[in-house]
C-alpha cells in the first residue's frame, strides 16, 4: 500500500509531506502535518533563529513516543533548492550540514522528523566565527520557576554592564535561554571564554540563586551552561517545538514579560495566535550585534584572580589549561596529573595535523574511536570522598533509568528519605545515534552510616552493544549492527 502524502505549495516550492496524519504528540493531538503548519504560521520568527546556519538534524521519525536519532550529514535526497555548509568538527572530520533559508526548508526538515530546530551559532559564510553567544539557564531539580526568572534578570544586568543586549526566550523545557548577537570577530574558544566570564559574573551577583559549576554534584540553583558555546554544540532555536507531551514551544519574550512568564503558556496551539497578534519579540536581534571585548577583559581579570578555565564537555579532548576532567567525588590524583594538551577545543596540534591529513586523503573515519569500554562504577566498598556519588542505572530511555532508581529507593528507604531533589543526577548521554540515560545519586545529605555502597547497575544498558565501529558515514548517526553469524560459519 503506498505511503500517504500531501503536497504543499510554499512560495514557489513544492514540499511533499509523507504520512501527514502520523501522531507526533499523541496527548496533544498534534500530527506531523499540524507541526508543519505550525512552523509555516510562525516562519518569519523561526527563520530569524536559523536562517543561513548549518543545522544538526534531530529526527523523531515516529513522534515523541520514540527516541530520536541524530544526523549531521545532509540526506542524499536533499532538494536542489536547499543548500549545505561544510562544518569541521573538533575531531578533524567534516560534514555537509543542512542550511535552512526559507519557509519551505522548515517544512522539509519537519517532514524528516525534526521537531525542534538545532542550528549552530555561525553563518554558512563564516564557519569559524560565531555571531551568537548563547546563555542557557539550566535549573537543578527542585528549583522553582521564579528563581530561573530571577537569574534571567541578573543576566540582563550583567550583559548591560558590558554593553551587550540579551534576547530572552523560554527554552520550551525547564529553563530560559538568552541569545546575544555578537560581531563575528571571535573564535569559538573566545566566545566560550566570554560566556564563562558572564556565568561567573552572574554567580557573583546572585550567589544563592545561580552557579557556574560544571559538575552536577557541585551545582545548586540555576546553572549557566557556558559550554553551550563550545564548537559543535547546538541549542533549540526560537519557536522550536520541544518533545514534551503538551507540544511546548521555545518562545521569544520581551524583558517586561520575564518577571511573570509561565513556560507552559506557550504551545503549538497558542503561539501562532500570539505571533499574529504581537509579532516576534526577537525580531530585532540581527540589528543588535555587540562586542565581546568587555567580557573578555572581565575574563582576564578573573584569570588574574586565579579563576582559570573550567571543564569542557566530556566529548572534547582534554584541553591545555583545563582543570581536572574528573568529578570531584572521583578525584584521586594531584591536579598536575590531569593535565591536557588539546588546543582551541580540538586535539593536540600534532594529532590535529595527522587527522586533517587523513581526512584530506579520503579517510572520513579519521579521529573516530575503534572501541568503547565506557566508565564503570567502582563495584565494591564505600569510599570517603568530599562528594559521595554512586551510580544507579543506565538505560535506553529515561523512564527505564528512573524505574531503576525507584527500585534502589525501595532497597534503601532510609537513604532515599534523606535525599533532596538536587541529589538525584539524571544525565541524557549522547550515544552513536540517540540519547541514553544515566542516573546517579549524591549521598551528601545521607548520614555516613546509612550510605549504601555502589551496587551493580539496574538496568545496565550498553549503548554500543551490537554495533560495528566505525559506521560507514564516519558520524554519530545510525551505525550498522553486527551481522549475526550462524553456528556453522562461526
Tab-separated table of C-alpha atoms in Angstrom:
chain	number	residue	atom	x	y	z
A	1	UNK	CA	0.000	0.000	0.000
A	2	UNK	CA	1.545	3.358	-0.982
A	3	UNK	CA	2.550	5.724	1.795
A	4	UNK	CA	0.030	8.577	2.106
A	5	UNK	CA	1.423	12.005	1.365
A	6	UNK	CA	0.356	15.596	0.944
A	7	UNK	CA	1.998	18.090	-1.395
A	8	UNK	CA	2.284	21.629	-0.025
A	9	UNK	CA	2.892	24.656	-2.222
A	10	UNK	CA	5.095	27.066	-0.249
A	11	UNK	CA	6.071	30.120	-2.253
A	12	UNK	CA	7.410	28.716	-5.493
A	13	UNK	CA	8.441	25.417	-3.878
A	14	UNK	CA	6.640	22.118	-3.553
A	15	UNK	CA	7.254	20.070	-0.411
A	16	UNK	CA	5.959	16.539	-0.021
A	17	UNK	CA	4.776	15.600	3.471
A	18	UNK	CA	4.742	11.834	3.949
A	19	UNK	CA	2.345	10.270	6.468
A	20	UNK	CA	0.811	13.690	7.234
A	21	UNK	CA	-1.583	12.286	9.854
A	22	UNK	CA	1.092	10.423	11.818
A	23	UNK	CA	0.666	11.329	15.516
A	24	UNK	CA	3.703	13.280	16.686
A	25	UNK	CA	2.271	14.418	20.051
A	26	UNK	CA	-0.437	11.884	20.954
A	27	UNK	CA	-1.530	13.593	24.197
A	28	UNK	CA	-1.867	16.998	22.499
A	29	UNK	CA	-3.406	15.516	19.337
A	30	UNK	CA	-0.708	17.061	17.116
A	31	UNK	CA	0.111	15.279	13.856
A	32	UNK	CA	3.089	15.694	11.553
A	33	UNK	CA	1.042	17.959	9.267
A	34	UNK	CA	-0.091	20.023	12.263
A	35	UNK	CA	3.571	20.532	13.142
A	36	UNK	CA	4.409	21.590	9.582
A	37	UNK	CA	1.515	24.063	9.591
A	38	UNK	CA	2.680	25.464	12.943
A	39	UNK	CA	6.147	26.207	11.555
A	40	UNK	CA	4.675	27.807	8.454
A	41	UNK	CA	2.470	30.045	10.629
A	42	UNK	CA	5.477	31.420	12.543
A	43	UNK	CA	8.020	31.030	9.749
A	44	UNK	CA	9.358	34.589	9.901
A	45	UNK	CA	10.210	34.174	13.581
A	46	UNK	CA	11.679	30.694	13.232
A	47	UNK	CA	13.819	31.795	10.285
A	48	UNK	CA	15.331	34.603	12.361
A	49	UNK	CA	16.861	31.901	14.541
A	50	UNK	CA	18.036	29.504	11.834
A	51	UNK	CA	18.492	31.353	8.542
A	52	UNK	CA	21.904	30.810	6.987
A	53	UNK	CA	23.106	28.493	9.751
A	54	UNK	CA	24.223	24.853	9.434
A	55	UNK	CA	21.821	22.666	11.362
A	56	UNK	CA	22.156	19.315	13.129
A	57	UNK	CA	19.109	17.148	12.434
A	58	UNK	CA	17.495	15.584	15.497
A	59	UNK	CA	14.934	13.254	13.965
A	60	UNK	CA	11.850	11.917	15.756
A	61	UNK	CA	10.623	9.827	12.840
A	62	UNK	CA	7.853	8.250	14.950
A	63	UNK	CA	6.968	11.275	17.068
A	64	UNK	CA	7.902	11.946	20.677
A	65	UNK	CA	6.944	8.486	21.946
A	66	UNK	CA	10.128	7.007	20.445
A	67	UNK	CA	13.736	8.013	20.951
A	68	UNK	CA	15.203	10.350	18.293
A	69	UNK	CA	18.417	9.842	16.367
A	70	UNK	CA	20.962	12.456	15.334
A	71	UNK	CA	22.095	13.125	11.798
A	72	UNK	CA	24.817	15.585	10.974
A	73	UNK	CA	25.331	14.993	7.279
A	74	UNK	CA	22.640	16.209	4.881
A	75	UNK	CA	20.468	13.375	3.493
A	76	UNK	CA	21.077	12.152	-0.047
A	77	UNK	CA	17.585	13.269	-1.156
A	78	UNK	CA	18.270	16.960	-0.471
A	79	UNK	CA	16.183	19.151	-2.828
A	80	UNK	CA	18.192	21.190	-5.313
A	81	UNK	CA	16.866	24.396	-3.732
A	82	UNK	CA	18.291	23.511	-0.296
A	83	UNK	CA	21.947	24.236	0.393
A	84	UNK	CA	24.560	22.827	2.746
A	85	UNK	CA	27.642	24.117	4.556
A	86	UNK	CA	30.759	22.147	5.423
A	87	UNK	CA	31.336	22.044	9.156
A	88	UNK	CA	34.664	20.887	10.634
A	89	UNK	CA	34.406	19.132	13.975
A	90	UNK	CA	36.936	19.181	16.831
A	91	UNK	CA	37.978	15.654	15.778
A	92	UNK	CA	39.158	16.989	12.404
A	93	UNK	CA	36.347	15.341	10.434
A	94	UNK	CA	33.886	17.284	8.309
A	95	UNK	CA	30.238	17.087	7.331
A	96	UNK	CA	27.971	18.937	4.929
A	97	UNK	CA	25.081	20.080	7.114
A	98	UNK	CA	21.671	21.322	6.034
A	99	UNK	CA	21.108	25.100	5.889
A	100	UNK	CA	17.532	26.406	6.061
A	101	UNK	CA	16.927	29.750	4.356
A	102	UNK	CA	13.169	29.829	3.681
A	103	UNK	CA	9.816	28.589	4.893
A	104	UNK	CA	9.835	25.629	2.501
A	105	UNK	CA	13.045	24.473	4.155
A	106	UNK	CA	11.309	24.471	7.537
A	107	UNK	CA	8.590	22.207	6.155
A	108	UNK	CA	11.180	19.941	4.547
A	109	UNK	CA	13.163	19.330	7.761
A	110	UNK	CA	9.974	18.797	9.773
A	111	UNK	CA	8.963	16.143	7.250
A	112	UNK	CA	12.226	14.356	8.139
A	113	UNK	CA	11.015	14.184	11.736
A	114	UNK	CA	12.755	17.276	13.121
A	115	UNK	CA	10.505	18.534	15.916
A	116	UNK	CA	12.903	21.150	17.277
A	117	UNK	CA	15.496	23.058	15.250
A	118	UNK	CA	19.146	22.916	16.303
A	119	UNK	CA	21.330	25.394	14.369
A	120	UNK	CA	24.967	26.171	15.076
A	121	UNK	CA	25.863	29.723	16.232
A	122	UNK	CA	27.675	30.510	12.966
A	123	UNK	CA	26.605	31.542	9.470
A	124	UNK	CA	27.460	29.473	6.418
A	125	UNK	CA	29.624	32.295	5.030
A	126	UNK	CA	31.914	32.302	8.089
A	127	UNK	CA	32.090	28.973	9.888
A	128	UNK	CA	34.921	29.907	12.257
A	129	UNK	CA	33.481	32.984	13.965
A	130	UNK	CA	30.168	32.669	15.855
A	131	UNK	CA	27.771	35.585	15.664
A	132	UNK	CA	25.757	34.450	18.684
A	133	UNK	CA	26.656	33.914	22.331
A	134	UNK	CA	24.136	31.599	23.982
A	135	UNK	CA	23.157	31.754	27.647
A	136	UNK	CA	21.421	28.563	28.766
A	137	UNK	CA	19.836	28.714	32.227
A	138	UNK	CA	19.561	25.099	33.370
A	139	UNK	CA	17.978	24.599	36.815
A	140	UNK	CA	18.913	21.700	39.078
A	141	UNK	CA	15.942	19.573	40.185
A	142	UNK	CA	13.679	21.244	42.693
A	143	UNK	CA	14.457	24.839	41.669
A	144	UNK	CA	11.269	26.920	41.381
A	145	UNK	CA	10.465	28.697	38.122
A	146	UNK	CA	10.590	32.046	39.942
A	147	UNK	CA	14.294	31.504	40.634
A	148	UNK	CA	15.000	30.912	36.939
A	149	UNK	CA	13.326	34.227	36.149
A	150	UNK	CA	15.405	35.912	38.861
A	151	UNK	CA	18.631	34.624	37.313
A	152	UNK	CA	17.490	35.679	33.825
A	153	UNK	CA	17.041	39.249	35.074
A	154	UNK	CA	20.505	39.133	36.688
A	155	UNK	CA	21.875	38.047	33.306
A	156	UNK	CA	20.271	41.063	31.684
A	157	UNK	CA	22.014	43.369	34.163
A	158	UNK	CA	25.363	41.645	33.634
A	159	UNK	CA	25.026	41.893	29.841
A	160	UNK	CA	24.011	45.550	30.012
A	161	UNK	CA	27.103	46.325	32.089
A	162	UNK	CA	29.344	45.009	29.293
A	163	UNK	CA	27.420	46.731	26.506
A	164	UNK	CA	25.514	43.696	25.205
A	165	UNK	CA	21.817	43.109	24.534
A	166	UNK	CA	20.198	39.846	25.559
A	167	UNK	CA	17.137	38.406	23.818
A	168	UNK	CA	15.267	36.058	26.178
A	169	UNK	CA	13.083	33.111	25.311
A	170	UNK	CA	11.667	30.173	27.188
A	171	UNK	CA	13.700	27.063	26.495
A	172	UNK	CA	10.484	25.114	25.985
A	173	UNK	CA	11.772	22.657	28.566
A	174	UNK	CA	12.879	23.552	32.120
A	175	UNK	CA	14.738	26.815	31.712
A	176	UNK	CA	15.258	30.094	29.882
A	177	UNK	CA	17.630	30.876	27.010
A	178	UNK	CA	19.136	34.294	26.343
A	179	UNK	CA	20.666	34.804	22.905
A	180	UNK	CA	23.199	37.588	22.402
A	181	UNK	CA	24.042	38.695	18.871
A	182	UNK	CA	27.750	39.490	18.553
A	183	UNK	CA	30.038	40.686	15.805
A	184	UNK	CA	31.607	37.656	14.051
A	185	UNK	CA	35.145	38.582	15.056
A	186	UNK	CA	35.962	35.992	17.731
A	187	UNK	CA	36.702	32.289	17.599
A	188	UNK	CA	34.705	29.563	19.339
A	189	UNK	CA	37.177	29.333	22.256
A	190	UNK	CA	37.000	33.096	22.743
A	191	UNK	CA	33.189	33.095	22.725
A	192	UNK	CA	33.150	30.219	25.220
A	193	UNK	CA	35.648	32.101	27.395
A	194	UNK	CA	33.383	35.160	27.329
A	195	UNK	CA	30.367	33.000	28.246
A	196	UNK	CA	32.274	31.563	31.216
A	197	UNK	CA	33.138	35.083	32.411
A	198	UNK	CA	29.460	36.036	32.140
A	199	UNK	CA	28.403	32.931	34.089
A	200	UNK	CA	30.850	33.743	36.884
A	201	UNK	CA	29.691	37.360	36.988
A	202	UNK	CA	26.041	36.334	37.314
A	203	UNK	CA	27.028	33.843	40.025
A	204	UNK	CA	28.706	36.736	41.864
A	205	UNK	CA	25.558	38.867	41.604
A	206	UNK	CA	23.106	36.201	42.805
A	207	UNK	CA	25.262	33.577	44.569
A	208	UNK	CA	22.361	31.812	46.255
A	209	UNK	CA	20.380	31.502	43.014
A	210	UNK	CA	22.966	30.808	40.280
A	211	UNK	CA	26.079	28.723	39.712
A	212	UNK	CA	28.802	28.376	37.095
A	213	UNK	CA	29.967	24.985	38.441
A	214	UNK	CA	30.158	22.321	35.709
A	215	UNK	CA	29.893	19.160	37.810
A	216	UNK	CA	26.316	18.367	38.738
A	217	UNK	CA	27.311	17.213	42.194
A	218	UNK	CA	28.637	20.742	42.923
A	219	UNK	CA	25.727	22.707	41.497
A	220	UNK	CA	22.896	24.497	43.198
A	221	UNK	CA	20.134	26.712	41.888
A	222	UNK	CA	20.371	27.614	38.206
A	223	UNK	CA	23.415	26.542	36.199
A	224	UNK	CA	24.650	28.901	33.470
A	225	UNK	CA	25.875	26.410	30.883
A	226	UNK	CA	28.850	28.219	29.357
A	227	UNK	CA	29.775	25.059	27.407
A	228	UNK	CA	26.825	25.553	25.083
A	229	UNK	CA	29.239	27.926	23.340
A	230	UNK	CA	31.823	25.236	22.590
A	231	UNK	CA	32.121	24.235	18.947
A	232	UNK	CA	29.677	21.579	17.727
A	233	UNK	CA	27.149	22.336	20.480
A	234	UNK	CA	23.643	23.325	19.418
A	235	UNK	CA	20.618	24.724	21.258
A	236	UNK	CA	16.957	24.631	20.253
A	237	UNK	CA	16.287	27.873	18.378
A	238	UNK	CA	13.480	30.405	18.700
A	239	UNK	CA	9.992	28.985	18.093
A	240	UNK	CA	11.269	25.408	18.205
A	241	UNK	CA	8.713	22.902	19.411
A	242	UNK	CA	10.097	20.717	22.183
A	243	UNK	CA	9.412	16.981	22.545
A	244	UNK	CA	7.140	17.309	25.585
A	245	UNK	CA	3.585	15.912	25.780
A	246	UNK	CA	1.940	19.351	25.561
A	247	UNK	CA	3.928	20.349	22.418
A	248	UNK	CA	5.561	23.251	24.244
A	249	UNK	CA	7.386	25.957	22.293
A	250	UNK	CA	10.651	27.792	22.955
A	251	UNK	CA	9.129	31.262	22.733
A	252	UNK	CA	10.851	34.673	22.445
A	253	UNK	CA	9.856	37.168	25.135
A	254	UNK	CA	10.122	40.849	25.873
A	255	UNK	CA	12.065	41.621	29.039
A	256	UNK	CA	8.863	43.042	30.532
A	257	UNK	CA	7.335	39.568	30.245
A	258	UNK	CA	10.166	37.737	32.006
A	259	UNK	CA	9.202	38.546	35.649
A	260	UNK	CA	5.794	36.874	35.279
A	261	UNK	CA	6.213	34.456	32.358
A	262	UNK	CA	4.957	30.876	32.683
A	263	UNK	CA	6.563	28.469	30.219
A	264	UNK	CA	3.525	26.197	29.896
A	265	UNK	CA	1.529	29.034	28.333
A	266	UNK	CA	3.353	28.596	25.021
A	267	UNK	CA	2.423	25.594	22.897
A	268	UNK	CA	1.774	24.709	19.262
A	269	UNK	CA	-1.872	25.552	19.952
A	270	UNK	CA	-1.256	29.044	21.409
A	271	UNK	CA	1.913	30.506	19.870
A	272	UNK	CA	0.605	31.142	16.299
A	273	UNK	CA	-2.145	33.409	17.646
A	274	UNK	CA	0.371	35.231	19.871
A	275	UNK	CA	2.691	35.660	16.891
A	276	UNK	CA	-0.130	37.034	14.736
A	277	UNK	CA	-1.173	39.453	17.484
A	278	UNK	CA	2.156	40.881	18.710
A	279	UNK	CA	4.717	39.771	16.129
A	280	UNK	CA	8.116	38.435	17.099
A	281	UNK	CA	9.684	39.923	20.256
A	282	UNK	CA	13.063	38.729	18.979
A	283	UNK	CA	12.767	40.343	15.554
A	284	UNK	CA	15.395	42.998	16.269
A	285	UNK	CA	18.207	40.664	17.271
A	286	UNK	CA	20.129	40.875	13.982
A	287	UNK	CA	20.386	44.650	14.358
A	288	UNK	CA	21.911	44.464	17.829
A	289	UNK	CA	25.314	42.854	17.266
A	290	UNK	CA	27.730	43.821	20.019
A	291	UNK	CA	31.368	43.429	21.047
A	292	UNK	CA	32.874	40.788	23.363
A	293	UNK	CA	35.798	42.995	24.320
A	294	UNK	CA	34.398	43.937	27.739
A	295	UNK	CA	33.523	40.334	28.615
A	296	UNK	CA	36.965	39.146	27.561
A	297	UNK	CA	38.512	41.875	29.718
A	298	UNK	CA	36.388	40.561	32.590
A	299	UNK	CA	37.696	37.066	31.844
A	300	UNK	CA	41.272	38.375	32.054
A	301	UNK	CA	40.515	39.867	35.467
A	302	UNK	CA	39.059	36.549	36.611
A	303	UNK	CA	42.197	34.762	35.449
A	304	UNK	CA	44.405	37.267	37.288
A	305	UNK	CA	42.404	36.464	40.430
A	306	UNK	CA	43.110	32.756	39.999
A	307	UNK	CA	39.995	31.675	38.097
A	308	UNK	CA	41.256	29.893	35.022
A	309	UNK	CA	39.437	27.695	32.553
A	310	UNK	CA	36.553	25.445	33.580
A	311	UNK	CA	35.793	21.869	32.434
A	312	UNK	CA	34.894	21.269	28.796
A	313	UNK	CA	32.171	18.830	27.660
A	314	UNK	CA	33.188	15.161	28.036
A	315	UNK	CA	33.334	14.503	24.277
A	316	UNK	CA	36.185	17.027	23.900
A	317	UNK	CA	39.857	16.217	24.176
A	318	UNK	CA	41.315	17.363	27.489
A	319	UNK	CA	42.429	20.938	26.905
A	320	UNK	CA	45.663	22.635	27.900
A	321	UNK	CA	44.975	24.717	30.998
A	322	UNK	CA	41.718	22.922	31.749
A	323	UNK	CA	41.165	21.896	35.396
A	324	UNK	CA	40.896	18.186	36.254
A	325	UNK	CA	38.386	16.486	33.913
A	326	UNK	CA	37.017	14.323	36.691
A	327	UNK	CA	34.095	14.544	39.056
A	328	UNK	CA	35.252	15.950	42.404
A	329	UNK	CA	33.993	12.797	44.137
A	330	UNK	CA	36.283	10.654	41.945
A	331	UNK	CA	39.413	12.786	42.007
A	332	UNK	CA	42.345	10.718	43.272
A	333	UNK	CA	45.454	12.479	41.958
A	334	UNK	CA	47.097	15.892	42.016
A	335	UNK	CA	45.790	18.464	39.526
A	336	UNK	CA	49.027	18.369	37.504
A	337	UNK	CA	48.447	14.700	36.711
A	338	UNK	CA	45.192	15.564	34.927
A	339	UNK	CA	46.837	17.995	32.504
A	340	UNK	CA	45.585	18.109	28.931
A	341	UNK	CA	47.207	19.159	25.657
A	342	UNK	CA	44.233	19.965	23.446
A	343	UNK	CA	44.109	23.351	21.743
A	344	UNK	CA	41.091	25.521	20.829
A	345	UNK	CA	38.647	22.764	21.671
A	346	UNK	CA	40.425	20.226	19.482
A	347	UNK	CA	43.189	17.654	19.964
A	348	UNK	CA	46.909	18.428	20.434
A	349	UNK	CA	48.402	20.123	17.338
A	350	UNK	CA	50.276	17.046	16.109
A	351	UNK	CA	47.143	14.890	16.409
A	352	UNK	CA	45.047	17.538	14.642
A	353	UNK	CA	47.565	17.655	11.787
A	354	UNK	CA	47.600	13.867	11.476
A	355	UNK	CA	43.803	13.673	11.394
A	356	UNK	CA	43.499	16.538	8.924
A	357	UNK	CA	45.940	14.794	6.587
A	358	UNK	CA	43.991	11.538	6.866
A	359	UNK	CA	40.682	13.286	6.145
A	360	UNK	CA	42.244	15.095	3.157
A	361	UNK	CA	43.439	11.723	1.854
A	362	UNK	CA	39.883	10.412	1.912
A	363	UNK	CA	39.603	8.726	5.307
A	364	UNK	CA	36.249	10.010	6.567
A	365	UNK	CA	36.672	7.990	9.761
A	366	UNK	CA	39.886	9.662	10.908
A	367	UNK	CA	39.591	10.514	14.575
A	368	UNK	CA	36.793	8.066	15.385
A	369	UNK	CA	37.337	5.641	18.267
A	370	UNK	CA	37.770	1.973	17.415
A	371	UNK	CA	36.254	0.655	20.610
A	372	UNK	CA	34.482	1.892	23.690
A	373	UNK	CA	34.621	0.380	27.129
A	374	UNK	CA	32.808	3.148	28.967
A	375	UNK	CA	33.383	4.212	32.539
A	376	UNK	CA	32.039	1.849	35.146
A	377	UNK	CA	31.264	2.431	38.813
A	378	UNK	CA	33.522	1.019	41.487
A	379	UNK	CA	31.939	-2.395	42.168
A	380	UNK	CA	32.562	-2.678	45.902
A	381	UNK	CA	33.209	-0.665	49.005
A	382	UNK	CA	32.236	2.704	50.354
A	383	UNK	CA	34.760	5.475	49.730
A	384	UNK	CA	35.341	8.528	51.848
A	385	UNK	CA	35.127	11.441	49.399
A	386	UNK	CA	34.241	15.092	49.525
A	387	UNK	CA	31.157	14.387	47.412
A	388	UNK	CA	29.933	10.786	47.743
A	389	UNK	CA	28.215	9.888	44.483
A	390	UNK	CA	27.127	6.439	43.334
A	391	UNK	CA	25.674	5.350	40.019
A	392	UNK	CA	22.285	3.651	39.974
A	393	UNK	CA	21.248	2.871	36.406
A	394	UNK	CA	21.905	3.173	32.679
A	395	UNK	CA	19.031	2.706	30.262
A	396	UNK	CA	17.891	3.359	26.713
A	397	UNK	CA	15.014	5.518	27.959
A	398	UNK	CA	14.662	7.972	30.808
A	399	UNK	CA	11.658	6.132	32.215
A	400	UNK	CA	13.604	2.851	32.447
A	401	UNK	CA	16.516	4.600	34.169
A	402	UNK	CA	14.151	6.188	36.704
A	403	UNK	CA	12.432	2.859	37.312
A	404	UNK	CA	15.840	1.548	38.352
A	405	UNK	CA	16.124	4.479	40.755
A	406	UNK	CA	12.771	3.595	42.316
A	407	UNK	CA	13.919	0.015	42.868
A	408	UNK	CA	17.090	1.344	44.521
A	409	UNK	CA	14.987	3.582	46.794
A	410	UNK	CA	12.857	0.588	47.787
A	411	UNK	CA	16.016	-1.301	48.791
A	412	UNK	CA	17.416	1.674	50.731
A	413	UNK	CA	14.454	3.587	52.241
A	414	UNK	CA	16.500	5.394	54.904
A	415	UNK	CA	18.933	6.805	52.372
A	416	UNK	CA	16.118	7.631	49.944
A	417	UNK	CA	14.240	9.600	52.593
A	418	UNK	CA	17.279	11.816	53.205
A	419	UNK	CA	17.770	12.795	49.558
A	420	UNK	CA	16.944	16.276	48.346
A	421	UNK	CA	15.688	16.875	44.756
A	422	UNK	CA	19.091	18.107	43.586
A	423	UNK	CA	20.770	14.939	44.872
A	424	UNK	CA	19.325	12.848	42.036
A	425	UNK	CA	21.509	13.402	38.954
A	426	UNK	CA	19.823	12.390	35.688
A	427	UNK	CA	22.004	12.729	32.593
A	428	UNK	CA	20.999	12.409	28.948
A	429	UNK	CA	24.086	10.907	27.281
A	430	UNK	CA	24.870	11.066	23.557
A	431	UNK	CA	25.227	7.581	22.049
A	432	UNK	CA	26.048	6.566	18.495
A	433	UNK	CA	22.809	7.932	17.131
A	434	UNK	CA	20.493	8.561	20.052
A	435	UNK	CA	20.332	9.544	23.683
A	436	UNK	CA	20.637	7.111	26.573
A	437	UNK	CA	20.207	7.914	30.243
A	438	UNK	CA	22.261	7.595	33.402
A	439	UNK	CA	21.060	8.109	36.992
A	440	UNK	CA	23.442	8.874	39.853
A	441	UNK	CA	22.762	9.802	43.482
A	442	UNK	CA	24.666	12.284	45.639
A	443	UNK	CA	24.684	10.915	49.198
A	444	UNK	CA	25.907	14.109	50.871
A	445	UNK	CA	22.651	14.512	52.779
A	446	UNK	CA	22.636	10.881	53.909
A	447	UNK	CA	24.281	10.037	57.236
A	448	UNK	CA	27.562	8.282	56.531
A	449	UNK	CA	26.476	5.140	58.359
A	450	UNK	CA	23.379	4.958	56.138
A	451	UNK	CA	25.117	5.459	52.796
A	452	UNK	CA	24.701	2.422	50.522
A	453	UNK	CA	27.723	1.092	48.687
A	454	UNK	CA	27.999	1.070	44.914
A	455	UNK	CA	25.913	-1.798	43.523
A	456	UNK	CA	25.535	-3.462	40.147
A	457	UNK	CA	23.692	-1.087	37.841
A	458	UNK	CA	19.961	-1.753	37.399
A	459	UNK	CA	19.406	-1.646	34.479
A	460	UNK	CA	22.888	-1.794	32.976
A	461	UNK	CA	22.463	-0.655	29.373
A	462	UNK	CA	25.352	-0.597	26.887
A	463	UNK	CA	24.506	1.898	24.095
A	464	UNK	CA	27.243	0.491	21.868
A	465	UNK	CA	26.394	-3.212	22.152
A	466	UNK	CA	25.776	-4.837	18.772
A	467	UNK	CA	27.298	-2.068	16.639
A	468	UNK	CA	30.268	-2.173	14.324
A	469	UNK	CA	32.967	0.507	14.633
A	470	UNK	CA	33.144	2.846	12.866
A	471	UNK	CA	29.938	3.465	10.943
A	472	UNK	CA	30.230	3.912	7.202
A	473	UNK	CA	29.468	7.636	7.324
A	474	UNK	CA	32.019	8.405	9.999
A	475	UNK	CA	29.422	10.284	12.027
A	476	UNK	CA	27.329	9.768	15.115
A	477	UNK	CA	24.386	8.568	13.087
A	478	UNK	CA	22.703	5.210	12.640
A	479	UNK	CA	25.589	2.741	12.891
A	480	UNK	CA	25.241	-0.694	11.306
A	481	UNK	CA	24.515	-3.502	13.692
A	482	UNK	CA	26.762	-6.512	13.701
A	483	UNK	CA	25.562	-9.284	11.446
A	484	UNK	CA	24.610	-12.468	13.218
A	485	UNK	CA	26.915	-15.359	12.409
A	486	UNK	CA	25.337	-18.792	12.172
A	487	UNK	CA	26.964	-21.613	14.142
A	488	UNK	CA	28.042	-23.493	11.016
A	489	UNK	CA	30.003	-20.439	9.838
A	490	UNK	CA	31.436	-19.449	13.198
